[in-house]
mmCIF file of C-alpha atoms and ligand atoms in Angstrom:
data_model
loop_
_atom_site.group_PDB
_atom_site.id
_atom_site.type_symbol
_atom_site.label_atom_id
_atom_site.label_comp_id
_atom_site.label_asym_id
_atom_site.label_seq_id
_atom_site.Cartn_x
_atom_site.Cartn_y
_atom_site.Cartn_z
ATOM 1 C CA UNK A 273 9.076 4.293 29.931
ATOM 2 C CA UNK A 274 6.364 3.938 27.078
ATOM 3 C CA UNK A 275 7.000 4.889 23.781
ATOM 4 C CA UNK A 276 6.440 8.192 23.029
ATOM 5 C CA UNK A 277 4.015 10.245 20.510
ATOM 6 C CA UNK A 278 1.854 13.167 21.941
ATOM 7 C CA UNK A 279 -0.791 13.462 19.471
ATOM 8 C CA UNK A 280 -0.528 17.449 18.383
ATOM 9 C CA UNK A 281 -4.059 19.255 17.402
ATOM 10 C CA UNK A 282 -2.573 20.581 14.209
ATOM 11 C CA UNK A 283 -1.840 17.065 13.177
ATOM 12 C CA UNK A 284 -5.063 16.056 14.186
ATOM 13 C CA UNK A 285 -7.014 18.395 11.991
ATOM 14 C CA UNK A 286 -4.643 18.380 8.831
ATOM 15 C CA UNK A 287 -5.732 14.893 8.469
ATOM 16 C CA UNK A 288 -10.149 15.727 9.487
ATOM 17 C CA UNK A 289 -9.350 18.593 6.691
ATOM 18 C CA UNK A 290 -7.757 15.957 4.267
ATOM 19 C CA UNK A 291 -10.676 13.432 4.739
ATOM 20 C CA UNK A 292 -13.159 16.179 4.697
ATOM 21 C CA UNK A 293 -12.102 17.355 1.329
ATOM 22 C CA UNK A 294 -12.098 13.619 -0.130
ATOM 23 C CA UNK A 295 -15.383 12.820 0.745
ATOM 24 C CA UNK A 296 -18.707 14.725 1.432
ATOM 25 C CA UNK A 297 -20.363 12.501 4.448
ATOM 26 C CA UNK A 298 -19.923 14.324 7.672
ATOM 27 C CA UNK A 299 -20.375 11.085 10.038
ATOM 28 C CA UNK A 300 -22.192 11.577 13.357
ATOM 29 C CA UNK A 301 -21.440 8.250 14.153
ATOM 30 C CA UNK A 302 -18.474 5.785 14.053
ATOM 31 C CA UNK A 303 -18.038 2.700 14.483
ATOM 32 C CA UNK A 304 -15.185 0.856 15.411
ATOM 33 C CA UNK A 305 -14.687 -2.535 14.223
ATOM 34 C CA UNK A 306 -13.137 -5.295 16.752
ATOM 35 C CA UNK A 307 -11.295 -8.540 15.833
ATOM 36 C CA UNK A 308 -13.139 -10.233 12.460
ATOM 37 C CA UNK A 309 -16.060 -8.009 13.043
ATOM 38 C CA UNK A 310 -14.805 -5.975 9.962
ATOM 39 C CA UNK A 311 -18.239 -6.426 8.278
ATOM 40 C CA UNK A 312 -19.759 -3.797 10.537
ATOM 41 C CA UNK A 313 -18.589 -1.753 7.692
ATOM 42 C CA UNK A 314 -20.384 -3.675 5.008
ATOM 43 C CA UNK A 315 -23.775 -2.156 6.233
ATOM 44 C CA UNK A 316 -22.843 1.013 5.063
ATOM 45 C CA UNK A 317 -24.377 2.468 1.603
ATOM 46 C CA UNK A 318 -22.914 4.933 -0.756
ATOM 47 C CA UNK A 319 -19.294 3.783 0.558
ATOM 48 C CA UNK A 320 -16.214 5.889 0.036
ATOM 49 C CA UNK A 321 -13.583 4.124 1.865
ATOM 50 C CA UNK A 322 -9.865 4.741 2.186
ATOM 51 C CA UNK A 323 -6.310 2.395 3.218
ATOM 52 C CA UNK A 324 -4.883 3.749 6.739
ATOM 53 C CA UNK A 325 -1.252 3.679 4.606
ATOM 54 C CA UNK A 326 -3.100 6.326 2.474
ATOM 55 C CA UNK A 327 -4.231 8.665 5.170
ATOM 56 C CA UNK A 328 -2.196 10.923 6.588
ATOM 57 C CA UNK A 329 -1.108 10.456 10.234
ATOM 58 C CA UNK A 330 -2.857 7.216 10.696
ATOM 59 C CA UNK A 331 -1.064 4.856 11.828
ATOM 60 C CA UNK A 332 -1.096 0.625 9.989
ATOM 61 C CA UNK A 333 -3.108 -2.102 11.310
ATOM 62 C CA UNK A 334 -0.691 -5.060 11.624
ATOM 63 C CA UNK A 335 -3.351 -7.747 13.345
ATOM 64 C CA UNK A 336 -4.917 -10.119 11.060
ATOM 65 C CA UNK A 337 -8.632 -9.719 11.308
ATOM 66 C CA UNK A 338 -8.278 -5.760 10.954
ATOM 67 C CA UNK A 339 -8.478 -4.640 7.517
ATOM 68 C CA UNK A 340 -6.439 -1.262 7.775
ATOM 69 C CA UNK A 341 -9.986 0.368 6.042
ATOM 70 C CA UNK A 342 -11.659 3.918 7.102
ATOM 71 C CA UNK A 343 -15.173 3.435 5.091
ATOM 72 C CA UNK A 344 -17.794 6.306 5.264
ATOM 73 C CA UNK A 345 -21.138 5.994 4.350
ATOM 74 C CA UNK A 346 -24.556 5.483 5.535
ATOM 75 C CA UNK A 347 -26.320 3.243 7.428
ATOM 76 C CA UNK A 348 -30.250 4.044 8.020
ATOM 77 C CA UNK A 349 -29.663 7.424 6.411
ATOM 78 C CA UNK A 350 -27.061 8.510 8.977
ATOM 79 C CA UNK A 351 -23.970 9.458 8.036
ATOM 80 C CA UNK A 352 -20.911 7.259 9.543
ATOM 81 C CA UNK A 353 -17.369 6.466 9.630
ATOM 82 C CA UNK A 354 -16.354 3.030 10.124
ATOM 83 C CA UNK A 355 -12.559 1.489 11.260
ATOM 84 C CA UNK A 356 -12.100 -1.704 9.628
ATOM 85 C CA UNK A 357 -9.345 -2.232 11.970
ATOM 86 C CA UNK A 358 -8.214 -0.737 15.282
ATOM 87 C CA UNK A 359 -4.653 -0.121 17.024
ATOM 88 C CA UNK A 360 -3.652 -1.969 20.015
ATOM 89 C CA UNK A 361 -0.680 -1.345 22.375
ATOM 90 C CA UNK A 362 1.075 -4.375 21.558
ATOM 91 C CA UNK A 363 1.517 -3.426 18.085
ATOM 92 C CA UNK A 364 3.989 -1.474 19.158
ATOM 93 C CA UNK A 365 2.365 1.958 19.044
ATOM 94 C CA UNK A 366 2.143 4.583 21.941
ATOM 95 C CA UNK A 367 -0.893 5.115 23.418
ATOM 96 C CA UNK A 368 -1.295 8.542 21.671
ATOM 97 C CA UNK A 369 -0.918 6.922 18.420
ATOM 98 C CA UNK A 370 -3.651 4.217 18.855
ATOM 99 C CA UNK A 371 -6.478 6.723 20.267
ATOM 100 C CA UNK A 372 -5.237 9.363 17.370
ATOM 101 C CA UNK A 373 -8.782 8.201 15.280
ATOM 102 C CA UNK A 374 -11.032 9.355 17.675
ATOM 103 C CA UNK A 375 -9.443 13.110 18.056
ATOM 104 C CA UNK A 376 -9.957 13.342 14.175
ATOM 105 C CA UNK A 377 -13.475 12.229 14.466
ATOM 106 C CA UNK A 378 -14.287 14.597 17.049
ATOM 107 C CA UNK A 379 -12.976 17.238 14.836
ATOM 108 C CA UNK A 380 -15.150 15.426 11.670
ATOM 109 C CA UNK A 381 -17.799 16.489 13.281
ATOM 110 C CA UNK A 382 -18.444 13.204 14.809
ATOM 111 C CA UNK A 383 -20.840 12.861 18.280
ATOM 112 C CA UNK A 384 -21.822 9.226 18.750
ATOM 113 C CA UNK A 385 -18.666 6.361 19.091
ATOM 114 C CA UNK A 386 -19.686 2.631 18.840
ATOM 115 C CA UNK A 387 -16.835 0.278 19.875
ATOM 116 C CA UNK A 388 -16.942 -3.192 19.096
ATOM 117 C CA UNK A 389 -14.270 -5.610 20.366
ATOM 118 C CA UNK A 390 -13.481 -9.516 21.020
ATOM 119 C CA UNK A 391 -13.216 -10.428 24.916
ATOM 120 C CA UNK A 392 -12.545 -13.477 26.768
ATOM 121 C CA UNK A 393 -15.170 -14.062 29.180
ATOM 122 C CA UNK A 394 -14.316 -13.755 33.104
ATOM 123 C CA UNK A 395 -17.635 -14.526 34.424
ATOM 124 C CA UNK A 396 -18.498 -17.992 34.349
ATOM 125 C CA UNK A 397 -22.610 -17.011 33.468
ATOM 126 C CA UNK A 398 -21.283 -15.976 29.889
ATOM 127 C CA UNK A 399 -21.131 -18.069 27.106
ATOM 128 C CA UNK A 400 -18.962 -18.225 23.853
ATOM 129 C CA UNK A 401 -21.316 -16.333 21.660
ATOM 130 C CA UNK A 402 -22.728 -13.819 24.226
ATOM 131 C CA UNK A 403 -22.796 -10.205 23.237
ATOM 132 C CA UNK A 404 -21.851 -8.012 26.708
ATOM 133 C CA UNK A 405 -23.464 -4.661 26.829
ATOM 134 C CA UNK A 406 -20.082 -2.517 28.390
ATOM 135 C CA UNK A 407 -21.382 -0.435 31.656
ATOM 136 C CA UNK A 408 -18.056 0.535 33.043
ATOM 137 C CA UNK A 409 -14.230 -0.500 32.237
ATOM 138 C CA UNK A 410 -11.278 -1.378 34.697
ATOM 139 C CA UNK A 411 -7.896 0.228 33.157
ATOM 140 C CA UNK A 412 -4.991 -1.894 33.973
ATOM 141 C CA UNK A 413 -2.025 -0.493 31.811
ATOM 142 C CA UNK A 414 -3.842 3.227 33.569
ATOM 143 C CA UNK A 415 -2.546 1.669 36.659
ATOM 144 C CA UNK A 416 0.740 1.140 36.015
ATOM 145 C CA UNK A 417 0.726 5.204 34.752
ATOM 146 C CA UNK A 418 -0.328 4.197 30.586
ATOM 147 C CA UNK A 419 -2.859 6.453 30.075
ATOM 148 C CA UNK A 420 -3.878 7.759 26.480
ATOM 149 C CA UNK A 421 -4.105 11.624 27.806
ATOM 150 C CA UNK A 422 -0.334 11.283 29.060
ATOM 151 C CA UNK A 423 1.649 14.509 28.271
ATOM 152 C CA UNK A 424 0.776 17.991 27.876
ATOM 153 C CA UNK A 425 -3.376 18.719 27.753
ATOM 154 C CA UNK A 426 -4.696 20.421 25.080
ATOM 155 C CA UNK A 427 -7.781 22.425 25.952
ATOM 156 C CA UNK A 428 -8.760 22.131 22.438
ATOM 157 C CA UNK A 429 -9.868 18.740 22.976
ATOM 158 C CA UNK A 430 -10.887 18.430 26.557
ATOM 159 C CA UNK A 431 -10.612 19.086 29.816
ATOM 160 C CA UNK A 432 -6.947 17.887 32.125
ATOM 161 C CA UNK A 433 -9.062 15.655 34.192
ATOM 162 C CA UNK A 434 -11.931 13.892 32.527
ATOM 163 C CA UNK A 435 -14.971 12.347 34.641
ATOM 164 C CA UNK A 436 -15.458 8.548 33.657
ATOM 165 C CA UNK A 437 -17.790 7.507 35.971
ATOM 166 C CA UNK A 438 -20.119 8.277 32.788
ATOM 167 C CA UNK A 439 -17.890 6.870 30.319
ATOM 168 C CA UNK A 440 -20.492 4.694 28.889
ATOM 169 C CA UNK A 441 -24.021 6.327 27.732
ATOM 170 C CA UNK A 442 -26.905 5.037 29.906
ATOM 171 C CA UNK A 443 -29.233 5.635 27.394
ATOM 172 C CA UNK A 444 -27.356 4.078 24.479
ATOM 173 C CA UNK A 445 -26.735 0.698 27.218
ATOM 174 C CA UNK A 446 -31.030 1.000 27.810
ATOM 175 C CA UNK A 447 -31.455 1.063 24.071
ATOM 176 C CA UNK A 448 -29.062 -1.249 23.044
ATOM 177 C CA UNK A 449 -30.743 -3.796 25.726
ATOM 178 C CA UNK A 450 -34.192 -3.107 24.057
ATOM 179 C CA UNK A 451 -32.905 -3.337 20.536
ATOM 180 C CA UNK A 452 -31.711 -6.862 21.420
ATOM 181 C CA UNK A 453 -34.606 -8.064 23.075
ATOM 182 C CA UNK A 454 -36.620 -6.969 20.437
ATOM 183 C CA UNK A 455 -34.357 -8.257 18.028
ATOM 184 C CA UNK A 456 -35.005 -12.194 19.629
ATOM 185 C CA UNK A 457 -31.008 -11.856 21.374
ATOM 186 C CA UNK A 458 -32.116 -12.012 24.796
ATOM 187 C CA UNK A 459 -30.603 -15.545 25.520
ATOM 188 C CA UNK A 460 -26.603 -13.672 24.721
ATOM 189 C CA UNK A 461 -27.434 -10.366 25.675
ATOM 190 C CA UNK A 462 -25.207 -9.614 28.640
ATOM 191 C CA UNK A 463 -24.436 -6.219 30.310
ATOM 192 C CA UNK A 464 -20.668 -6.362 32.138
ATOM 193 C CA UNK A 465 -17.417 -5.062 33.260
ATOM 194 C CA UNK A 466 -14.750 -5.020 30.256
ATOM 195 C CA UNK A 467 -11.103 -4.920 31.711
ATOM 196 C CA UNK A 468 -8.048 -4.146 29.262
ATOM 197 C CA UNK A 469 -4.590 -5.513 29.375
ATOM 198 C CA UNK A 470 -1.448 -4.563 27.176
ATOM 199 C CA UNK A 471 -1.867 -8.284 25.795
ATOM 200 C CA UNK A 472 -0.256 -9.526 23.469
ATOM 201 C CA UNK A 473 0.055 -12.788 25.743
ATOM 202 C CA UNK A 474 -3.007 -14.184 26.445
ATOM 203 C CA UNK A 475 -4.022 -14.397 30.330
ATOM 204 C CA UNK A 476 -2.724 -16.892 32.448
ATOM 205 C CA UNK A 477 -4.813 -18.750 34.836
ATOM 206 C CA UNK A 478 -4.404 -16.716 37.757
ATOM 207 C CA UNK A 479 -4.444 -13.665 35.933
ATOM 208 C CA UNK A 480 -8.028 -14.762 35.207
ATOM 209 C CA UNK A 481 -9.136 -15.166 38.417
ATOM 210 C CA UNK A 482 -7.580 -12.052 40.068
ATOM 211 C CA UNK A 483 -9.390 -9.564 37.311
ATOM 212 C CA UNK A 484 -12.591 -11.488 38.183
ATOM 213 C CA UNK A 485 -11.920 -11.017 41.889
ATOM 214 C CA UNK A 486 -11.337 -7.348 40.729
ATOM 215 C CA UNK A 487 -15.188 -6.883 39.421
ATOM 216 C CA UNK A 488 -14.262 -7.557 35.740
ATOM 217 C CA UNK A 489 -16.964 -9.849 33.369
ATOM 218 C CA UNK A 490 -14.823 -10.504 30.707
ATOM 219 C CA UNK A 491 -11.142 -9.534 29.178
ATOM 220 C CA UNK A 492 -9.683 -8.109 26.483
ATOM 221 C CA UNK A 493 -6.674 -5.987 25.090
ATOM 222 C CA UNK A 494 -8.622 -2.885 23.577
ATOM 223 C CA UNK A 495 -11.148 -0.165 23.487
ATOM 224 C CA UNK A 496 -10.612 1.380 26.849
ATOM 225 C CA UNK A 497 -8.001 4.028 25.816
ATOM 226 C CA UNK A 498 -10.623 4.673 22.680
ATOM 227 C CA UNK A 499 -13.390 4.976 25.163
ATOM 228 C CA UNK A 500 -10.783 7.645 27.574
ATOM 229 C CA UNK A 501 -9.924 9.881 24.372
ATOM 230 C CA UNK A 502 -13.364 10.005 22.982
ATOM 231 C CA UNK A 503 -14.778 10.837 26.261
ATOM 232 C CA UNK A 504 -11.986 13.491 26.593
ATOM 233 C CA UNK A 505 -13.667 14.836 23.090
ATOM 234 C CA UNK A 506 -16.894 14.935 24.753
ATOM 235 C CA UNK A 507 -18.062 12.309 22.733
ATOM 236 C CA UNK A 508 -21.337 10.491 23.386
ATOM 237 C CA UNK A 509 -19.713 6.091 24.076
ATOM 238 C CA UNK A 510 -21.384 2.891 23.401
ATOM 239 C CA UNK A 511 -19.249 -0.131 23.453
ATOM 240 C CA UNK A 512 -19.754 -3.869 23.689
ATOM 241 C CA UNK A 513 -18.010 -6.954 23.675
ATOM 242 C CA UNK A 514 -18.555 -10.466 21.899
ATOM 243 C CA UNK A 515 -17.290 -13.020 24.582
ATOM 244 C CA UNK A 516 -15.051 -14.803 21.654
ATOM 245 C CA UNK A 517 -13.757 -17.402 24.077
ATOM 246 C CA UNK A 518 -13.866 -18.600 27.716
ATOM 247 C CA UNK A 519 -11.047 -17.102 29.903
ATOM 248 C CA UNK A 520 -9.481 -20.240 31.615
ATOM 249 C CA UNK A 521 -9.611 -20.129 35.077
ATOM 250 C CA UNK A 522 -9.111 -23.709 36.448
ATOM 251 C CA UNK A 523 -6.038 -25.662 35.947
ATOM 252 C CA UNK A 524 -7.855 -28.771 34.746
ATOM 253 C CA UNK A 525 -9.104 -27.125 32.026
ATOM 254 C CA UNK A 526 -7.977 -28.427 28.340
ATOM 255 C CA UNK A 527 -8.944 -25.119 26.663
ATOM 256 C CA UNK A 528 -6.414 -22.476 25.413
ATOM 257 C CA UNK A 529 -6.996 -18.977 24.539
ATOM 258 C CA UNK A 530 -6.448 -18.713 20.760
ATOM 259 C CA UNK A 531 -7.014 -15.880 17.696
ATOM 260 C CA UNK A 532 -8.451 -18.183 15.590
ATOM 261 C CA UNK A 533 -10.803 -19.031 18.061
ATOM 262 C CA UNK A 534 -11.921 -15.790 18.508
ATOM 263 C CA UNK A 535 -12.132 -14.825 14.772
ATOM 264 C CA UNK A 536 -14.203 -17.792 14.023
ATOM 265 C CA UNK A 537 -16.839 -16.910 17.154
ATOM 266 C CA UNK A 538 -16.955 -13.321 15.356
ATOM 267 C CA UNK A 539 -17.439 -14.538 11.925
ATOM 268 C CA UNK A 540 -20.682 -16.720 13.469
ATOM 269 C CA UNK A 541 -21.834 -13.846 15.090
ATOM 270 C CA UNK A 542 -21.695 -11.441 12.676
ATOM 271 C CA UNK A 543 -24.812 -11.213 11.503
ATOM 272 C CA UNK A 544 -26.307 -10.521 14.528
ATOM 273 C CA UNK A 545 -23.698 -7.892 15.964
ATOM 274 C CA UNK A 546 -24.764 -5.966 12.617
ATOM 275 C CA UNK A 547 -28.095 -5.860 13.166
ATOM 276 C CA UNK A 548 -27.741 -4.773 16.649
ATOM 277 C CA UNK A 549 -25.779 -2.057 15.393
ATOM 278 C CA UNK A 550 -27.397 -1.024 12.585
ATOM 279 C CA UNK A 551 -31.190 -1.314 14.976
ATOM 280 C CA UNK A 552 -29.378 1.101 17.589
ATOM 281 C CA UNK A 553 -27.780 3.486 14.684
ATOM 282 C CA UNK A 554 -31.431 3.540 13.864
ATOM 283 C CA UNK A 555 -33.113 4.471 16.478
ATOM 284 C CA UNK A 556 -30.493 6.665 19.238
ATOM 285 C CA UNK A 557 -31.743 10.077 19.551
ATOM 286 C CA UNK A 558 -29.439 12.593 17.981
ATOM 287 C CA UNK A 559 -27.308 14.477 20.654
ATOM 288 C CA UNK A 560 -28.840 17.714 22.050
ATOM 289 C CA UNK A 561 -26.882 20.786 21.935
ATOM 290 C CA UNK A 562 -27.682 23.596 24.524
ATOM 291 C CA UNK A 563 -26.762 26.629 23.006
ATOM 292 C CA UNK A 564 -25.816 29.362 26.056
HETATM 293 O O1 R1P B 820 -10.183 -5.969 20.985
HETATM 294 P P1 R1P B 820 -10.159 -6.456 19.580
HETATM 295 O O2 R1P B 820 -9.562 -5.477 18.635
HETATM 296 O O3 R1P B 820 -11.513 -6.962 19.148
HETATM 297 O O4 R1P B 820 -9.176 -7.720 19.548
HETATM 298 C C1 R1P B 820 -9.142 -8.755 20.523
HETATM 299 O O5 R1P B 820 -8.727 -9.914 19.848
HETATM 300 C C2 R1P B 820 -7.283 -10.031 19.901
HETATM 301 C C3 R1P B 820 -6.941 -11.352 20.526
HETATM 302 O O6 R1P B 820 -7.490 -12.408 19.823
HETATM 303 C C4 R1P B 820 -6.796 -8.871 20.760
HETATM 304 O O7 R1P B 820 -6.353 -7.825 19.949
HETATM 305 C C5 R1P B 820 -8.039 -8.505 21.536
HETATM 306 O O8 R1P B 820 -8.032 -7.174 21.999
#
């Protein structure tokens, strides 16, 4: 029914052992980079970075506005790893294939994800420009039975049926809030529900207004089956949204949805989304092990 690729451990860790012998960072943290928010990765120092079609496994970014990059470095002295261009689901890829990055960063060594992304915005409070703290996601191709831990579970990774009622770290959303307010962002600061769709059609109009019916803040066509596998990992989630465009939900309305649109709201914003990011790299607590 979907195309099929279960992601295999071995695989997995041939390609953390081939990046961990071509550079020395061991990233704690990485970020992923959403659509024309590739400069994230410009904030890093000491940069070794590397073309997807040179690393094995990975799959190619095919979506203009994601460079097809993996660039480690570090940002406030922490070491990170940073995708300069993520996999959707209507590039053709199975769902395995897309959330493959954040299995290999697990096995990096890596503890903290940071997902960025470009959403339409659902509620009619948000702005074009507003950056939307994610609390909690609503999985529509995991409805329909498209869910990136399909298949046979590995134990190695994580457990058959993950919680996600914590998907999204309390404590990163708290800090993140204060790091904007601080930062002079309070008037687009938002905090919301992100909903995912296979895309690559845009929404129509009463699409719109049945996933705001259905709780959702604004829309998009990623990061959800990042957030499921990294969570699977055990990794520690933060994940926000730049509302790149106002969903259309009257029929009156002139407006289209459009990529250009929303890579021209990210390049105006980008400044700001990388000090947020670098502000919360700085200051998150590292994670605390418990050692039985
Ligand atoms: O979610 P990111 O990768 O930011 O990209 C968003 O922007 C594209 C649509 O313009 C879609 O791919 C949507 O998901």
């Amino acid at each position: 029914m979907f195309p099929d690729s279960s992601t295999c451990y071995e695989d997995c860790k041939a390609t953390a052992e081939w990046l961990k012998a071509q550079t020395s960072v061991r990233p704690l943290v990485a970020i992923v980079c959403g659509s024309g928010m590739g400069g994230l990765a410009d904030m890093l120092k000491d940069q070794v970075a590397f073309n997807y079609k040179d690393i094995p496994n990975f799959p190619q970014s095919t979506v203009h506005g994601h460079a097809g990059r993996l660039v480690f470095g570090t940002l406030k002295g922490r070491p990170c790893v940073c995708m300069q261009g993520r996999f959707h689901l209507y590039e053709g890829y199975a769902i395995q294939k897309i959330t493959l990055p954040m299995r290999i960063f697990s096995l990096m060594g890596v503890e903290t994800v940071i997902l960025t992304n470009a959403a339409g915005g659902l509620n009619q409070d948000f702005k074009v420009g507003d950056i939307m703290i994610i609390k909690d996601h609503v999985n529509i191709p995991g409805f329909a039975g498209n869910n990136p831990l399909t298949g046979p579970n590995d134990d190695r990774f994580g457990v058959r049926f993950p919680c996600m009622s914590d998907a999204y770290d309390r404590d990163l959303q708290q800090l993140a809030l204060d790091v904007g307010q601080e930062l002079g962002y309070g008037d687009f600061l938002r905090e919301g529900v992100y909903c995912v769709l296979g895309g690559p059609s845009f929404e129509t109009i009463a699409e719109c207004r049945m996933l705001h019916k259905l709780g959702a803040d604004a829309v998009g066509m990623s990061t959800v089956h990042e957030v499921i596998v990294a969570r699977h990992c055990g990794m520690r989630v933060f994940a926000l949204s730049l509302i790149t465009n106002k969903s259309v939900m009257d029929y009156d309305s002139e407006e289209k949805a459009n990529h250009e649109e929303v890579l021209e709201t990210s390049r105006l914003r980008s400044s700001q989304l990388q000090k947020m990011v670098s502000n919360l790299v700085n200051k998150m607590e590292p994670i605390k092990h418990t050692n039985f």
